[in-house]
């Protein structure tokens, strides 16, 4: 069983709508959670990270973490065509694990004008 | 400040040939990583170096070797390339502790014929 699971998509969203992406993880010891955006042919770039249960907002992006249910989500408000990309969820453990991250397979998002 | 740089950007090898992928970072990070990315598979960790002088295997280390040359540089070597190693390779770096977000280089697209 893959440790970090994401729906591969594509998730098709009208421009201006909210895109909702989900990610589940299997390791209950996970402590840090990241969302990366990757445009086609480019490298991943960090959008947000979250450590505590609840919501964290940064501009049009909101990350939500529920450790009891082992899921983390990303909301993109007022979606724009420039948000069309693959979004990677990454989960990190304790410092002694060498700061390793485990990545999900990514969700492809397509924002239609 | 270039961040994480990788060379070469593209490479075509024949089965059995060897090559070294170079990675350097100028952010004074302690930890460095090598990933491969295949369609639909997300990022898979090959090797990592938590700090200068240490290296450890990741999820898919077979067929690869690494060298942490100094704090800035971390190279990945394919001794005898196989078609199964056709992939996009990303190098990343991070600081120890939290938040341990990783910063990625532009990637190397490798084809093994």
mmCIF file of N, CA, C and O in Angstrom, chain A residues 38 41-44, chain B residues 2-11 19-27 32-37 43 46 72-76 78 87-93 102-110:
data_model
loop_
_atom_site.group_PDB
_atom_site.id
_atom_site.type_symbol
_atom_site.label_atom_id
_atom_site.label_comp_id
_atom_site.label_asym_id
_atom_site.label_seq_id
_atom_site.Cartn_x
_atom_site.Cartn_y
_atom_site.Cartn_z
ATOM 1 N N UNK A 38 3.541 21.539 -9.511
ATOM 2 C CA UNK A 38 4.491 21.211 -10.566
ATOM 3 C C UNK A 38 3.844 21.442 -11.922
ATOM 4 O O UNK A 38 2.894 20.747 -12.302
ATOM 5 N N UNK A 41 6.801 19.692 -17.218
ATOM 6 C CA UNK A 41 8.185 19.887 -17.635
ATOM 7 C C UNK A 41 9.032 20.696 -16.685
ATOM 8 O O UNK A 41 10.197 20.993 -16.979
ATOM 9 N N UNK A 42 8.470 21.054 -15.542
ATOM 10 C CA UNK A 42 9.194 21.870 -14.555
ATOM 11 C C UNK A 42 9.390 21.104 -13.257
ATOM 12 O O UNK A 42 8.890 20.007 -13.088
ATOM 13 N N UNK A 43 10.140 21.703 -12.340
ATOM 14 C CA UNK A 43 10.376 21.066 -11.051
ATOM 15 C C UNK A 43 9.304 21.469 -10.049
ATOM 16 O O UNK A 43 8.644 22.498 -10.218
ATOM 17 N N UNK A 44 9.108 20.677 -9.011
ATOM 18 C CA UNK A 44 8.117 21.028 -7.982
ATOM 19 C C UNK A 44 8.510 22.304 -7.242
ATOM 20 O O UNK A 44 9.688 22.535 -6.963
ATOM 21 N N UNK B 2 21.570 31.065 -6.985
ATOM 22 C CA UNK B 2 20.990 30.196 -8.008
ATOM 23 C C UNK B 2 20.095 29.127 -7.408
ATOM 24 O O UNK B 2 19.350 28.487 -8.125
ATOM 25 N N UNK B 3 20.153 28.868 -6.086
ATOM 26 C CA UNK B 3 19.355 27.810 -5.480
ATOM 27 C C UNK B 3 20.006 26.449 -5.717
ATOM 28 O O UNK B 3 21.160 26.229 -5.383
ATOM 29 N N UNK B 4 19.263 25.546 -6.347
ATOM 30 C CA UNK B 4 19.763 24.207 -6.658
ATOM 31 C C UNK B 4 19.972 24.101 -8.170
ATOM 32 O O UNK B 4 19.048 24.383 -8.931
ATOM 33 N N UNK B 5 21.161 23.742 -8.565
ATOM 34 C CA UNK B 5 21.461 23.595 -9.996
ATOM 35 C C UNK B 5 21.802 22.144 -10.293
ATOM 36 O O UNK B 5 22.366 21.432 -9.444
ATOM 37 N N UNK B 6 21.476 21.711 -11.508
ATOM 38 C CA UNK B 6 21.733 20.344 -11.938
ATOM 39 C C UNK B 6 22.321 20.355 -13.334
ATOM 40 O O UNK B 6 21.905 21.164 -14.179
ATOM 41 N N UNK B 7 23.253 19.463 -13.586
ATOM 42 C CA UNK B 7 23.778 19.256 -14.936
ATOM 43 C C UNK B 7 23.927 17.771 -15.190
ATOM 44 O O UNK B 7 24.228 17.003 -14.277
ATOM 45 N N UNK B 8 23.693 17.316 -16.430
ATOM 46 C CA UNK B 8 23.167 18.091 -17.555
ATOM 47 C C UNK B 8 21.652 18.222 -17.474
ATOM 48 O O UNK B 8 21.033 17.666 -16.571
ATOM 49 N N UNK B 9 21.039 18.939 -18.375
ATOM 50 C CA UNK B 9 19.575 19.055 -18.448
ATOM 51 C C UNK B 9 18.969 17.871 -19.185
ATOM 52 O O UNK B 9 17.870 17.423 -18.862
ATOM 53 N N UNK B 10 19.657 17.410 -20.185
ATOM 54 C CA UNK B 10 19.191 16.267 -20.977
ATOM 55 C C UNK B 10 20.376 15.330 -21.218
ATOM 56 O O UNK B 10 21.513 15.785 -21.336
ATOM 57 N N UNK B 11 20.086 14.026 -21.321
ATOM 58 C CA UNK B 11 21.136 13.059 -21.614
ATOM 59 C C UNK B 11 20.515 11.821 -22.237
ATOM 60 O O UNK B 11 19.463 11.356 -21.771
ATOM 61 N N UNK B 19 27.303 7.213 -16.302
ATOM 62 C CA UNK B 19 27.326 8.665 -16.274
ATOM 63 C C UNK B 19 27.076 9.152 -14.847
ATOM 64 O O UNK B 19 26.584 8.395 -13.993
ATOM 65 N N UNK B 20 27.447 10.397 -14.616
ATOM 66 C CA UNK B 20 27.241 11.028 -13.313
ATOM 67 C C UNK B 20 26.393 12.276 -13.483
ATOM 68 O O UNK B 20 26.688 13.116 -14.342
ATOM 69 N N UNK B 21 25.346 12.379 -12.667
ATOM 70 C CA UNK B 21 24.522 13.580 -12.628
ATOM 71 C C UNK B 21 25.036 14.459 -11.484
ATOM 72 O O UNK B 21 25.247 13.973 -10.370
ATOM 73 N N UNK B 22 25.214 15.735 -11.803
ATOM 74 C CA UNK B 22 25.773 16.654 -10.821
ATOM 75 C C UNK B 22 24.683 17.532 -10.229
ATOM 76 O O UNK B 22 23.735 17.922 -10.909
ATOM 77 N N UNK B 23 24.835 17.845 -8.951
ATOM 78 C CA UNK B 23 23.896 18.723 -8.256
ATOM 79 C C UNK B 23 24.683 19.606 -7.303
ATOM 80 O O UNK B 23 25.580 19.120 -6.597
ATOM 81 N N UNK B 24 24.326 20.883 -7.260
ATOM 82 C CA UNK B 24 24.959 21.810 -6.320
ATOM 83 C C UNK B 24 23.912 22.777 -5.780
ATOM 84 O O UNK B 24 22.989 23.152 -6.506
ATOM 85 N N UNK B 25 24.080 23.159 -4.513
ATOM 86 C CA UNK B 25 23.158 24.129 -3.913
ATOM 87 C C UNK B 25 23.977 25.213 -3.205
ATOM 88 O O UNK B 25 25.031 24.934 -2.636
ATOM 89 N N UNK B 26 23.435 26.444 -3.256
ATOM 90 C CA UNK B 26 24.152 27.571 -2.656
ATOM 91 C C UNK B 26 23.365 28.164 -1.491
ATOM 92 O O UNK B 26 23.537 29.342 -1.153
ATOM 93 N N UNK B 27 22.498 27.371 -0.868
ATOM 94 C CA UNK B 27 21.664 27.839 0.230
ATOM 95 C C UNK B 27 22.218 27.409 1.589
ATOM 96 O O UNK B 27 21.550 27.588 2.609
ATOM 97 N N UNK B 32 20.636 16.853 1.397
ATOM 98 C CA UNK B 32 20.429 16.827 -0.053
ATOM 99 C C UNK B 32 19.837 15.486 -0.454
ATOM 100 O O UNK B 32 20.032 14.472 0.243
ATOM 101 N N UNK B 33 19.118 15.482 -1.582
ATOM 102 C CA UNK B 33 18.323 14.312 -1.979
ATOM 103 C C UNK B 33 18.384 14.124 -3.483
ATOM 104 O O UNK B 33 18.475 15.091 -4.232
ATOM 105 N N UNK B 34 18.249 12.871 -3.898
ATOM 106 C CA UNK B 34 18.054 12.546 -5.299
ATOM 107 C C UNK B 34 16.749 11.769 -5.450
ATOM 108 O O UNK B 34 16.524 10.776 -4.751
ATOM 109 N N UNK B 35 15.892 12.242 -6.383
ATOM 110 C CA UNK B 35 14.629 11.593 -6.701
ATOM 111 C C UNK B 35 14.603 11.236 -8.177
ATOM 112 O O UNK B 35 15.253 11.862 -9.005
ATOM 113 N N UNK B 36 13.764 10.273 -8.490
ATOM 114 C CA UNK B 36 13.379 10.049 -9.876
ATOM 115 C C UNK B 36 11.861 10.198 -9.974
ATOM 116 O O UNK B 36 11.121 9.907 -9.024
ATOM 117 N N UNK B 37 11.402 10.681 -11.138
ATOM 118 C CA UNK B 37 9.976 10.872 -11.351
ATOM 119 C C UNK B 37 9.575 10.202 -12.649
ATOM 120 O O UNK B 37 10.071 10.568 -13.712
ATOM 121 N N UNK B 43 7.231 11.317 -7.061
ATOM 122 C CA UNK B 43 8.672 11.384 -6.818
ATOM 123 C C UNK B 43 9.077 10.234 -5.902
ATOM 124 O O UNK B 43 8.493 10.037 -4.841
ATOM 125 N N UNK B 46 15.766 8.167 -4.224
ATOM 126 C CA UNK B 46 16.808 7.208 -4.593
ATOM 127 C C UNK B 46 17.833 7.096 -3.465
ATOM 128 O O UNK B 46 18.065 6.031 -2.910
ATOM 129 N N UNK B 72 28.095 21.533 -0.491
ATOM 130 C CA UNK B 72 27.349 22.087 -1.613
ATOM 131 C C UNK B 72 26.928 21.048 -2.645
ATOM 132 O O UNK B 72 25.915 21.216 -3.306
ATOM 133 N N UNK B 73 27.729 19.983 -2.808
ATOM 134 C CA UNK B 73 27.565 19.131 -3.986
ATOM 135 C C UNK B 73 27.212 17.685 -3.636
ATOM 136 O O UNK B 73 27.798 17.084 -2.715
ATOM 137 N N UNK B 74 26.307 17.137 -4.436
ATOM 138 C CA UNK B 74 25.819 15.772 -4.217
ATOM 139 C C UNK B 74 25.599 15.164 -5.596
ATOM 140 O O UNK B 74 24.730 15.617 -6.342
ATOM 141 N N UNK B 75 26.393 14.147 -5.947
ATOM 142 C CA UNK B 75 26.308 13.582 -7.296
ATOM 143 C C UNK B 75 25.674 12.202 -7.262
ATOM 144 O O UNK B 75 25.736 11.471 -6.273
ATOM 145 N N UNK B 76 25.061 11.864 -8.397
ATOM 146 C CA UNK B 76 24.396 10.563 -8.573
ATOM 147 C C UNK B 76 25.038 9.856 -9.743
ATOM 148 O O UNK B 76 25.111 10.424 -10.832
ATOM 149 N N UNK B 78 25.251 6.482 -12.323
ATOM 150 C CA UNK B 78 24.705 5.258 -12.896
ATOM 151 C C UNK B 78 25.891 4.493 -13.472
ATOM 152 O O UNK B 78 26.533 4.959 -14.413
ATOM 153 N N UNK B 87 14.101 8.241 -17.015
ATOM 154 C CA UNK B 87 13.283 8.976 -16.053
ATOM 155 C C UNK B 87 13.718 10.435 -16.029
ATOM 156 O O UNK B 87 14.666 10.837 -16.713
ATOM 157 N N UNK B 88 13.007 11.211 -15.228
ATOM 158 C CA UNK B 88 13.454 12.566 -14.913
ATOM 159 C C UNK B 88 14.009 12.543 -13.489
ATOM 160 O O UNK B 88 13.342 12.052 -12.568
ATOM 161 N N UNK B 89 15.222 13.049 -13.336
ATOM 162 C CA UNK B 89 15.898 13.017 -12.044
ATOM 163 C C UNK B 89 15.942 14.423 -11.456
ATOM 164 O O UNK B 89 16.359 15.375 -12.102
ATOM 165 N N UNK B 90 15.499 14.511 -10.201
ATOM 166 C CA UNK B 90 15.526 15.783 -9.493
ATOM 167 C C UNK B 90 16.429 15.679 -8.272
ATOM 168 O O UNK B 90 16.383 14.708 -7.522
ATOM 169 N N UNK B 91 17.191 16.729 -8.079
ATOM 170 C CA UNK B 91 17.971 16.903 -6.863
ATOM 171 C C UNK B 91 17.255 17.937 -5.999
ATOM 172 O O UNK B 91 16.621 18.867 -6.536
ATOM 173 N N UNK B 92 17.326 17.783 -4.691
ATOM 174 C CA UNK B 92 16.695 18.732 -3.780
ATOM 175 C C UNK B 92 17.585 18.930 -2.567
ATOM 176 O O UNK B 92 18.464 18.114 -2.277
ATOM 177 N N UNK B 93 17.341 20.032 -1.869
ATOM 178 C CA UNK B 93 18.086 20.280 -0.631
ATOM 179 C C UNK B 93 17.144 20.847 0.412
ATOM 180 O O UNK B 93 16.089 21.410 0.093
ATOM 181 N N UNK B 102 11.716 21.057 1.104
ATOM 182 C CA UNK B 102 12.808 20.785 0.182
ATOM 183 C C UNK B 102 12.683 21.691 -1.038
ATOM 184 O O UNK B 102 11.589 21.952 -1.529
ATOM 185 N N UNK B 103 13.829 22.141 -1.506
ATOM 186 C CA UNK B 103 13.910 23.002 -2.676
ATOM 187 C C UNK B 103 14.522 22.190 -3.809
ATOM 188 O O UNK B 103 15.563 21.560 -3.628
ATOM 189 N N UNK B 104 13.887 22.244 -4.970
ATOM 190 C CA UNK B 104 14.252 21.360 -6.064
ATOM 191 C C UNK B 104 15.050 22.063 -7.157
ATOM 192 O O UNK B 104 14.848 23.243 -7.442
ATOM 193 N N UNK B 105 15.934 21.287 -7.778
ATOM 194 C CA UNK B 105 16.620 21.752 -8.970
ATOM 195 C C UNK B 105 15.724 21.577 -10.190
ATOM 196 O O UNK B 105 14.630 21.034 -10.089
ATOM 197 N N UNK B 106 16.209 22.009 -11.371
ATOM 198 C CA UNK B 106 15.383 21.984 -12.586
ATOM 199 C C UNK B 106 15.203 20.601 -13.193
ATOM 200 O O UNK B 106 14.344 20.423 -14.057
ATOM 201 N N UNK B 107 15.985 19.614 -12.765
ATOM 202 C CA UNK B 107 15.821 18.255 -13.257
ATOM 203 C C UNK B 107 16.738 17.901 -14.422
ATOM 204 O O UNK B 107 17.214 18.778 -15.156
ATOM 205 N N UNK B 108 16.972 16.596 -14.566
ATOM 206 C CA UNK B 108 17.710 16.039 -15.704
ATOM 207 C C UNK B 108 16.829 14.985 -16.349
ATOM 208 O O UNK B 108 16.372 14.065 -15.674
ATOM 209 N N UNK B 109 16.587 15.172 -17.646
ATOM 210 C CA UNK B 109 15.767 14.187 -18.368
ATOM 211 C C UNK B 109 16.715 13.178 -19.001
ATOM 212 O O UNK B 109 17.474 13.524 -19.899
ATOM 213 N N UNK B 110 16.663 11.938 -18.534
ATOM 214 C CA UNK B 110 17.578 10.886 -18.991
ATOM 215 C C UNK B 110 16.821 9.830 -19.776
ATOM 216 O O UNK B 110 15.791 9.323 -19.323
#
